[in-house]
PDB file of C-alpha atoms in Angstrom:
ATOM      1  CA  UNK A 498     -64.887 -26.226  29.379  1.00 71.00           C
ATOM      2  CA  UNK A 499     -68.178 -24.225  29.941  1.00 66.00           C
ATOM      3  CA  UNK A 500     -70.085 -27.091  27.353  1.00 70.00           C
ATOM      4  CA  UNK A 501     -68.361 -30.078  29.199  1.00 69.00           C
ATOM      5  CA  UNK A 502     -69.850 -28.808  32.671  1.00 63.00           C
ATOM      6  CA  UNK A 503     -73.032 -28.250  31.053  1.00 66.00           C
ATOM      7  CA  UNK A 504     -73.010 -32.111  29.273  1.00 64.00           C
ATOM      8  CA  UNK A 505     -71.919 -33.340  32.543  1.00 61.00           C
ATOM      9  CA  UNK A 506     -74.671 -31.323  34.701  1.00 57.00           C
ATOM     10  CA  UNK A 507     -77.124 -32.998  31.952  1.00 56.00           C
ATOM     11  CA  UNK A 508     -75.954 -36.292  32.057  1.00 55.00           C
ATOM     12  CA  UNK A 509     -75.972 -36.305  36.234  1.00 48.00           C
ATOM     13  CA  UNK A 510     -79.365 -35.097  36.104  1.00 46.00           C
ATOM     14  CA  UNK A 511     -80.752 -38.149  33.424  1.00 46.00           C
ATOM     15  CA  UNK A 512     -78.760 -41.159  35.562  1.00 52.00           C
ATOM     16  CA  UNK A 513     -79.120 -39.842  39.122  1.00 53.00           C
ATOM     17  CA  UNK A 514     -81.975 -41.237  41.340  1.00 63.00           C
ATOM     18  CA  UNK A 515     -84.902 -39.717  41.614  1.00 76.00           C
ATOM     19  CA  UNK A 516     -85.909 -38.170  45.142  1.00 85.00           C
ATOM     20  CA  UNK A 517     -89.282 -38.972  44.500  1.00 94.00           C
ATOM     21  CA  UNK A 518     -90.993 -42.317  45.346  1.00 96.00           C
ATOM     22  CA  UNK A 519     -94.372 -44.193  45.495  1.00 97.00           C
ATOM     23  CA  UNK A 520     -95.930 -47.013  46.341  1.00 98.00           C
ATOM     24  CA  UNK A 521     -99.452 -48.856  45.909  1.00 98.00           C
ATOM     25  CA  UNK A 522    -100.529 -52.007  47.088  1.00 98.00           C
ATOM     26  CA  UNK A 523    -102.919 -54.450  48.115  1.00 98.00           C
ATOM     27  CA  UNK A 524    -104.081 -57.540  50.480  1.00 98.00           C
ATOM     28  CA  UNK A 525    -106.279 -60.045  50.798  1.00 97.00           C
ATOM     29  CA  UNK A 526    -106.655 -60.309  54.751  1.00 97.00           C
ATOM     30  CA  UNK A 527    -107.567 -63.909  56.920  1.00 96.00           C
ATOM     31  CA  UNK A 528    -108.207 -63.527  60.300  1.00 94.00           C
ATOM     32  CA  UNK A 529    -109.619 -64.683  63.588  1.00 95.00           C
ATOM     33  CA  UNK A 530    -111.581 -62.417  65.762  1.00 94.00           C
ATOM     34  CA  UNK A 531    -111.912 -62.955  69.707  1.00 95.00           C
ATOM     35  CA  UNK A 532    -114.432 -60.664  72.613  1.00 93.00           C
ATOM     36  CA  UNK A 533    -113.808 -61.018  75.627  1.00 91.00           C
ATOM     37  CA  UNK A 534    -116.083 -59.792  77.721  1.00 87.00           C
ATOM     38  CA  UNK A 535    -115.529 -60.522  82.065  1.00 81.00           C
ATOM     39  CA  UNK A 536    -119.539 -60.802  82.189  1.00 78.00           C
ATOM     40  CA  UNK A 537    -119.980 -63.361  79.438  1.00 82.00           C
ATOM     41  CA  UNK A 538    -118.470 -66.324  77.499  1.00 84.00           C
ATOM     42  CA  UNK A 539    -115.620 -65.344  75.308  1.00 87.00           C
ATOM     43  CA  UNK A 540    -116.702 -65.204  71.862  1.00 89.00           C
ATOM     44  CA  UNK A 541    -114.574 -65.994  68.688  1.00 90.00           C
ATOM     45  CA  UNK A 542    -115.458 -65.544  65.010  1.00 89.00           C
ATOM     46  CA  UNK A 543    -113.277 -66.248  61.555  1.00 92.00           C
ATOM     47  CA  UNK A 544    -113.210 -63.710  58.543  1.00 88.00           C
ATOM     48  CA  UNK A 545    -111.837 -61.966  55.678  1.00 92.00           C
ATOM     49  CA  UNK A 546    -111.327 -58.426  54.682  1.00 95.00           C
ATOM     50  CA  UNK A 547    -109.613 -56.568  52.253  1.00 97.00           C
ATOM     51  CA  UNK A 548    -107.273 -53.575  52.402  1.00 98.00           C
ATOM     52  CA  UNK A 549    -105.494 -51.306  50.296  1.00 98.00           C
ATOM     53  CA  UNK A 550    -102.461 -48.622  50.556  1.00 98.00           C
ATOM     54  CA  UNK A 551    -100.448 -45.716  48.884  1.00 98.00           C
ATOM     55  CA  UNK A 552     -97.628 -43.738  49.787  1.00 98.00           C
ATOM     56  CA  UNK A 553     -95.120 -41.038  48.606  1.00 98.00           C
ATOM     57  CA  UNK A 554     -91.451 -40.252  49.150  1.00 97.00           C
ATOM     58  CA  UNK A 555     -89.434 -37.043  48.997  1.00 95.00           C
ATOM     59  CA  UNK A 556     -86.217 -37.971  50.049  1.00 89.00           C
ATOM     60  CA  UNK A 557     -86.711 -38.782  54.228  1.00 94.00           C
ATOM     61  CA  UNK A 558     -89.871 -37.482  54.411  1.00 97.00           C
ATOM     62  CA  UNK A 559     -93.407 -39.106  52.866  1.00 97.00           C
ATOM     63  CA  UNK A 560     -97.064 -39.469  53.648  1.00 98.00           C
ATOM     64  CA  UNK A 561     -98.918 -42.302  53.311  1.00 98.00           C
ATOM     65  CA  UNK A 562    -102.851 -43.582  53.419  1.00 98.00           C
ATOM     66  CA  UNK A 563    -104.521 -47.074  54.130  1.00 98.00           C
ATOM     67  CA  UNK A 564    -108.021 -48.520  53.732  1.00 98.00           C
ATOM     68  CA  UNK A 565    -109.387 -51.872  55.119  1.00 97.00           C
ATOM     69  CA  UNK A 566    -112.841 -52.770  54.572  1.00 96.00           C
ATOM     70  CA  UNK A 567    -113.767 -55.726  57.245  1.00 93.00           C
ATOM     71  CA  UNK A 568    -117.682 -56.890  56.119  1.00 89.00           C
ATOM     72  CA  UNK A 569    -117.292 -59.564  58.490  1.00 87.00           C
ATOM     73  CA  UNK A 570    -117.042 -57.806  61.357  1.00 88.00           C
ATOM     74  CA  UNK A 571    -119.121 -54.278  59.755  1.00 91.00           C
ATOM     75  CA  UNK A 572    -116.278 -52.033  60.221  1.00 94.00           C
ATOM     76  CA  UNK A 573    -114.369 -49.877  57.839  1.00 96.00           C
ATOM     77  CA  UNK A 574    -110.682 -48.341  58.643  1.00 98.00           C
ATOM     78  CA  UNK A 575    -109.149 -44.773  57.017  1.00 98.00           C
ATOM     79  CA  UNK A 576    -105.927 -44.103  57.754  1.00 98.00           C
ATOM     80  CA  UNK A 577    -103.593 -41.862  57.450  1.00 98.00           C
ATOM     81  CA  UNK A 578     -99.780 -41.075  58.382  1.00 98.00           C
ATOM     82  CA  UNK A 579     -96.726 -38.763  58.292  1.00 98.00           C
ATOM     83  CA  UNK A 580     -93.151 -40.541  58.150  1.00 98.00           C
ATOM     84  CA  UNK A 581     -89.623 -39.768  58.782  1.00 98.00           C
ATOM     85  CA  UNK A 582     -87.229 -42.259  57.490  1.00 97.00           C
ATOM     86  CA  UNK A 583     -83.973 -42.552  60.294  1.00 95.00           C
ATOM     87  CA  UNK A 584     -82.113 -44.456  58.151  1.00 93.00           C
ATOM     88  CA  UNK A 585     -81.825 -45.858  54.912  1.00 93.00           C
ATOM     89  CA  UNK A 586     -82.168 -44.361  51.528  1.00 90.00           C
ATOM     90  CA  UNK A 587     -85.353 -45.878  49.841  1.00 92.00           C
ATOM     91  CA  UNK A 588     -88.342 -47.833  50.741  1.00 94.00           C
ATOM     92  CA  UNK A 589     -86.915 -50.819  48.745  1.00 95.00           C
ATOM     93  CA  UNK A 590     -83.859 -50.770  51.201  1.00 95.00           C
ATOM     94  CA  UNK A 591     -82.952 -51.673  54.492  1.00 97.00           C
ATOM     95  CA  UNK A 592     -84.322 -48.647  57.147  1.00 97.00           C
ATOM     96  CA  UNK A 593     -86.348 -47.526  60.258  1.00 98.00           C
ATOM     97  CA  UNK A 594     -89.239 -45.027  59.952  1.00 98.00           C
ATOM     98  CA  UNK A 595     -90.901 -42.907  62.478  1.00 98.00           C
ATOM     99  CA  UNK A 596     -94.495 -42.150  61.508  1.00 98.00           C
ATOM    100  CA  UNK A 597     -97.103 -40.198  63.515  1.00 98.00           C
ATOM    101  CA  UNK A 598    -100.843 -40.933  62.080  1.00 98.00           C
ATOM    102  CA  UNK A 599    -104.781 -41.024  62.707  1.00 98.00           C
ATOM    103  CA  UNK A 600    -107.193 -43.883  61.775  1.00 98.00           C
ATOM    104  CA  UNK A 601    -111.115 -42.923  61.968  1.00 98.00           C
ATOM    105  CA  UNK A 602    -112.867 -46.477  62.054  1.00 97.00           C
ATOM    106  CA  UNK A 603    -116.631 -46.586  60.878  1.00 96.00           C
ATOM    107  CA  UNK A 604    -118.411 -49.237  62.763  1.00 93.00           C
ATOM    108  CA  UNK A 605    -122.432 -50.508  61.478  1.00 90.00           C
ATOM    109  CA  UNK A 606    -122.593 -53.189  63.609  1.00 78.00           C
ATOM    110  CA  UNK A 607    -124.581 -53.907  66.983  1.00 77.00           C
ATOM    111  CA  UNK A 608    -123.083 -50.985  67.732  1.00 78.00           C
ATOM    112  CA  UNK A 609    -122.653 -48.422  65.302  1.00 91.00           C
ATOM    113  CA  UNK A 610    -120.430 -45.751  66.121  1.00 94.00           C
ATOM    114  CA  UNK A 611    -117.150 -43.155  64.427  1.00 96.00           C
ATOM    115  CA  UNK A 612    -113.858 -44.401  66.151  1.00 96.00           C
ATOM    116  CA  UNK A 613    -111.087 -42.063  65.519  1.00 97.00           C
ATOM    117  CA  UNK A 614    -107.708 -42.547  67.104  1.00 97.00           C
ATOM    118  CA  UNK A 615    -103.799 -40.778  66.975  1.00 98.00           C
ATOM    119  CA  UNK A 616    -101.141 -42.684  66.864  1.00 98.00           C
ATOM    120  CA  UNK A 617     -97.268 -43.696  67.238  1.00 98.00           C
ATOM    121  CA  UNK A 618     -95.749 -45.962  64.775  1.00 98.00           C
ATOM    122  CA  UNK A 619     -92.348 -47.967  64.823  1.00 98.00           C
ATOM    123  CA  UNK A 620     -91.499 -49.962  60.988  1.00 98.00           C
ATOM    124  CA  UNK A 621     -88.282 -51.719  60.423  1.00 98.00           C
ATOM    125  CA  UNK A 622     -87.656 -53.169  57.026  1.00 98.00           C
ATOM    126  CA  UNK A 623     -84.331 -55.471  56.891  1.00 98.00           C
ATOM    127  CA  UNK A 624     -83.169 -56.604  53.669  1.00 98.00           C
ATOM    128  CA  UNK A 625     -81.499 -60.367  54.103  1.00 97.00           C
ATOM    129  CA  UNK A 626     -80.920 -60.911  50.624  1.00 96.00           C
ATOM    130  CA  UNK A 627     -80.560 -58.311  47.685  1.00 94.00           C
ATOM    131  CA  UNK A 628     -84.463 -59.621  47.026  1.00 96.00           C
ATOM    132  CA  UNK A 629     -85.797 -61.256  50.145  1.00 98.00           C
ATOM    133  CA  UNK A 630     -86.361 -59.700  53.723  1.00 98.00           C
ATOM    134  CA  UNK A 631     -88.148 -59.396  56.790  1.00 98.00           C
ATOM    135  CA  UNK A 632     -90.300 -55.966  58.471  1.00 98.00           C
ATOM    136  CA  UNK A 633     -92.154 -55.693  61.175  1.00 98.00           C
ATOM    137  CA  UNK A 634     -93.802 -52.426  62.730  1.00 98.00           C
ATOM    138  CA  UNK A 635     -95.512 -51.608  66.399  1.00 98.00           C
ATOM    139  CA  UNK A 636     -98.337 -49.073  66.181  1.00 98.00           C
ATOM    140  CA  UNK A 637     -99.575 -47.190  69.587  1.00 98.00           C
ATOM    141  CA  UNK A 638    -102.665 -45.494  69.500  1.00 98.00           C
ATOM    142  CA  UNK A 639    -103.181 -42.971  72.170  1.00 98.00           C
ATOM    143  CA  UNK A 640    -106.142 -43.640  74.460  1.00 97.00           C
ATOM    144  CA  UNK A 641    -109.033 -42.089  73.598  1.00 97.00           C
ATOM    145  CA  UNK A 642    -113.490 -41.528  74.674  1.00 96.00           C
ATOM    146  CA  UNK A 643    -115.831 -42.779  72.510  1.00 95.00           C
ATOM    147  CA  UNK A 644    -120.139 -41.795  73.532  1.00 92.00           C
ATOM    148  CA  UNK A 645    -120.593 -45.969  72.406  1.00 91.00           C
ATOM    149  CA  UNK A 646    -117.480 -47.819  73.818  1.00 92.00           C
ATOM    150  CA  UNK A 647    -115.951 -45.692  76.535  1.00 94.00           C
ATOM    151  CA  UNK A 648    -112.802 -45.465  77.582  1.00 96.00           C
ATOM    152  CA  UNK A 649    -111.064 -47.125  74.223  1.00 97.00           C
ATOM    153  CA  UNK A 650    -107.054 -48.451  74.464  1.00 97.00           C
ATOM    154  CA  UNK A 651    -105.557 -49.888  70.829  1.00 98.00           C
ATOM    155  CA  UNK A 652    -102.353 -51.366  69.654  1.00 98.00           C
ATOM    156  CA  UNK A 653    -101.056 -53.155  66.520  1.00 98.00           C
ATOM    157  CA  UNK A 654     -98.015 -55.625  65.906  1.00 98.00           C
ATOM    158  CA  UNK A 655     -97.099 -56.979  62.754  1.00 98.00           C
ATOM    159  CA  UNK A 656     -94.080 -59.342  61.362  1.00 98.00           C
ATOM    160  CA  UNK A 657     -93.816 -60.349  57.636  1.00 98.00           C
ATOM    161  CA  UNK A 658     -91.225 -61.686  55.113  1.00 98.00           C
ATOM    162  CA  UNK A 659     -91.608 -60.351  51.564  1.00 98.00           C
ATOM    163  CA  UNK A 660     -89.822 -61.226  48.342  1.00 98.00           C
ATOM    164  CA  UNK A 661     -89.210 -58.583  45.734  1.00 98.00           C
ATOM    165  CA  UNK A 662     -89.370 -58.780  41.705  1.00 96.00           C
ATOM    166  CA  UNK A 663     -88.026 -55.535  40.842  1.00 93.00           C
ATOM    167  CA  UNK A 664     -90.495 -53.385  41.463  1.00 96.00           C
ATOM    168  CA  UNK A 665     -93.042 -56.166  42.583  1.00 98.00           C
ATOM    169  CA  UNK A 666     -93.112 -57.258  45.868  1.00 98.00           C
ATOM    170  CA  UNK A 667     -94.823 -60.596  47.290  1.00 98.00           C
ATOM    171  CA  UNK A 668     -95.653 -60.148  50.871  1.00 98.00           C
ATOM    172  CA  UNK A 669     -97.182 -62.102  53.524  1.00 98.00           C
ATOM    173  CA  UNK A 670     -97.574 -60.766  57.482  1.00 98.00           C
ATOM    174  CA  UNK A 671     -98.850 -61.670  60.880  1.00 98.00           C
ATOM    175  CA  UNK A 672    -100.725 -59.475  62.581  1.00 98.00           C
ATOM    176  CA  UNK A 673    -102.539 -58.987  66.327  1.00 98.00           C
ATOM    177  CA  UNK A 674    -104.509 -55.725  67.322  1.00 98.00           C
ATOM    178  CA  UNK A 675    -105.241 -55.429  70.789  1.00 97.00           C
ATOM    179  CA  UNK A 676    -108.388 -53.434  71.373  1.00 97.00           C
ATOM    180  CA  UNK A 677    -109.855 -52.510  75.165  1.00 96.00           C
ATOM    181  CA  UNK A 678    -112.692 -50.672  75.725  1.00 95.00           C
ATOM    182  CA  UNK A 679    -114.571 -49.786  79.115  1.00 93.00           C
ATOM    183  CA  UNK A 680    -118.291 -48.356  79.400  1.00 89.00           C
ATOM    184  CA  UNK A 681    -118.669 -46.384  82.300  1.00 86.00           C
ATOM    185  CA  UNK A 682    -120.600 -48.464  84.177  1.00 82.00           C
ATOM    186  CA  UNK A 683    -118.289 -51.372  83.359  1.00 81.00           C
ATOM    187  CA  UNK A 684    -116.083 -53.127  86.041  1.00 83.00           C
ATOM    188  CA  UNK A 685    -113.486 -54.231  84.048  1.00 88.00           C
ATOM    189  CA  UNK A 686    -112.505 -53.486  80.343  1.00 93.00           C
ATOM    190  CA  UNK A 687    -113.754 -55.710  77.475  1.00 94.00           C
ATOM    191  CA  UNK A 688    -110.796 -56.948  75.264  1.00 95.00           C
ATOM    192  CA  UNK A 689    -111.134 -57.379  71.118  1.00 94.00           C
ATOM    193  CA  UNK A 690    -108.489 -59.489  70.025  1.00 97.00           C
ATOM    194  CA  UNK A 691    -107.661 -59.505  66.064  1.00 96.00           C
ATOM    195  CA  UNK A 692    -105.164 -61.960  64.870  1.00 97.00           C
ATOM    196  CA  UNK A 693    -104.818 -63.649  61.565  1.00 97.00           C
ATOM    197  CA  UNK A 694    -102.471 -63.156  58.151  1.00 98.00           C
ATOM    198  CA  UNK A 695    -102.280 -60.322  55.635  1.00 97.00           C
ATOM    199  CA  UNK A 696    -101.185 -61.451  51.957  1.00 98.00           C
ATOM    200  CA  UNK A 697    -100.626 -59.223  48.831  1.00 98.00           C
ATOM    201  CA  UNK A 698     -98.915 -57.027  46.359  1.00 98.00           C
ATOM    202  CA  UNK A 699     -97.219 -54.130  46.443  1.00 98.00           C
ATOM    203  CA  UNK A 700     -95.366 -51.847  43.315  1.00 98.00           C
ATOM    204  CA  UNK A 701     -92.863 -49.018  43.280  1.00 97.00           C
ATOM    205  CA  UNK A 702     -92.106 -46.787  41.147  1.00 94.00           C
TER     206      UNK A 702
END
């Protein structure tokens, strides 16, 4: 009896899921990129950046990183974030996940400043088929003082549809980010508006 428990506790162990997950992935961003400033001319521009991701899985809990590098527009993004999955049991499965998080932007531009910025984040991943679905995520950051842009006010939206190959997955997503800043001395607050489509490649294992 002892032996069968122990051949069964083996054989559990070999065919159970793992608690442990990961994920890397990366995308090939198009965008358009819109200032608009109350003392001057709104002012739109077109461009392409490129980003890159990781994350890790225990069970509910996992931590994750992104990096964007925008040469268009000289700015660089670092990010990283803390998540709670509500429900569902994988990140290949329908769920919700809570995720708390700072991004520290590097701007070189006209004017070259370190952004950094705490944030609330929303992500809902529904699967429609056994392979094909639809997420979308809402990320607040928390309003923050910058010595360059002032008073600074950011938030993300994104919606996608992705198709998964086993542990591929095709992706493509809409995004807007919402950025409002106000100099001191300003009136009124200047609005950055980033739209544009975010298409790449992701693998778990």
């Amino acid at each position: 009896m002892k032996e069968r428990n122990r051949m069964m506790d083996m054989w559990l162990s070999l065919n159970s899921p793992s608690p442990f997950e990961f994920m890397i992935g990366g995308s090939y961003i198009s965008g358009k990129s819109e200032v608009r400033d109350p003392s001057t001319s709104p002012v739109s521009s077109d461009g392409i950046s490129y980003s890159g991701e990781l994350a890790a899985y225990a069970q509910l809990v996992g931590v994750s990183g992104e990096y964007e590098n925008n040469t268009e527009e000289k700015f660089n993004d670092l990010t990283g974030l803390f998540n709670i999955r509500l429900f569902g049991n994988s990140i290949q499965n329908t769920g919700l996940t809570l995720s708390y998080g700072l991004r520290t932007r590097e701007m070189s531009g006209t004017t070259p400043t370190r952004l950094s910025q705490q944030f609330g984040q929303a992500a809902l991943q529904v699967y429609l088929t056994k392979y094909f679905g639809m997420d979308g995520k809402y990320r607040y950051f928390l309003p923050t003082d910058n010595n360059e842009l002032g008073e600074v006010k950011d938030e993300l939206v994104e919606g996608g549809l992705f198709i998964d190959f086993k542990a591929f997955r095709i992706f493509g997503t809409w995004y807007k980010e919402s950025l409002k800043t106000k100099i001191p001395a300003a009136i009124e607050e200047t609005l950055t508006e980033r739209t544009g489509i975010r298409t790449g490649l992701k693998i778990f294992f």
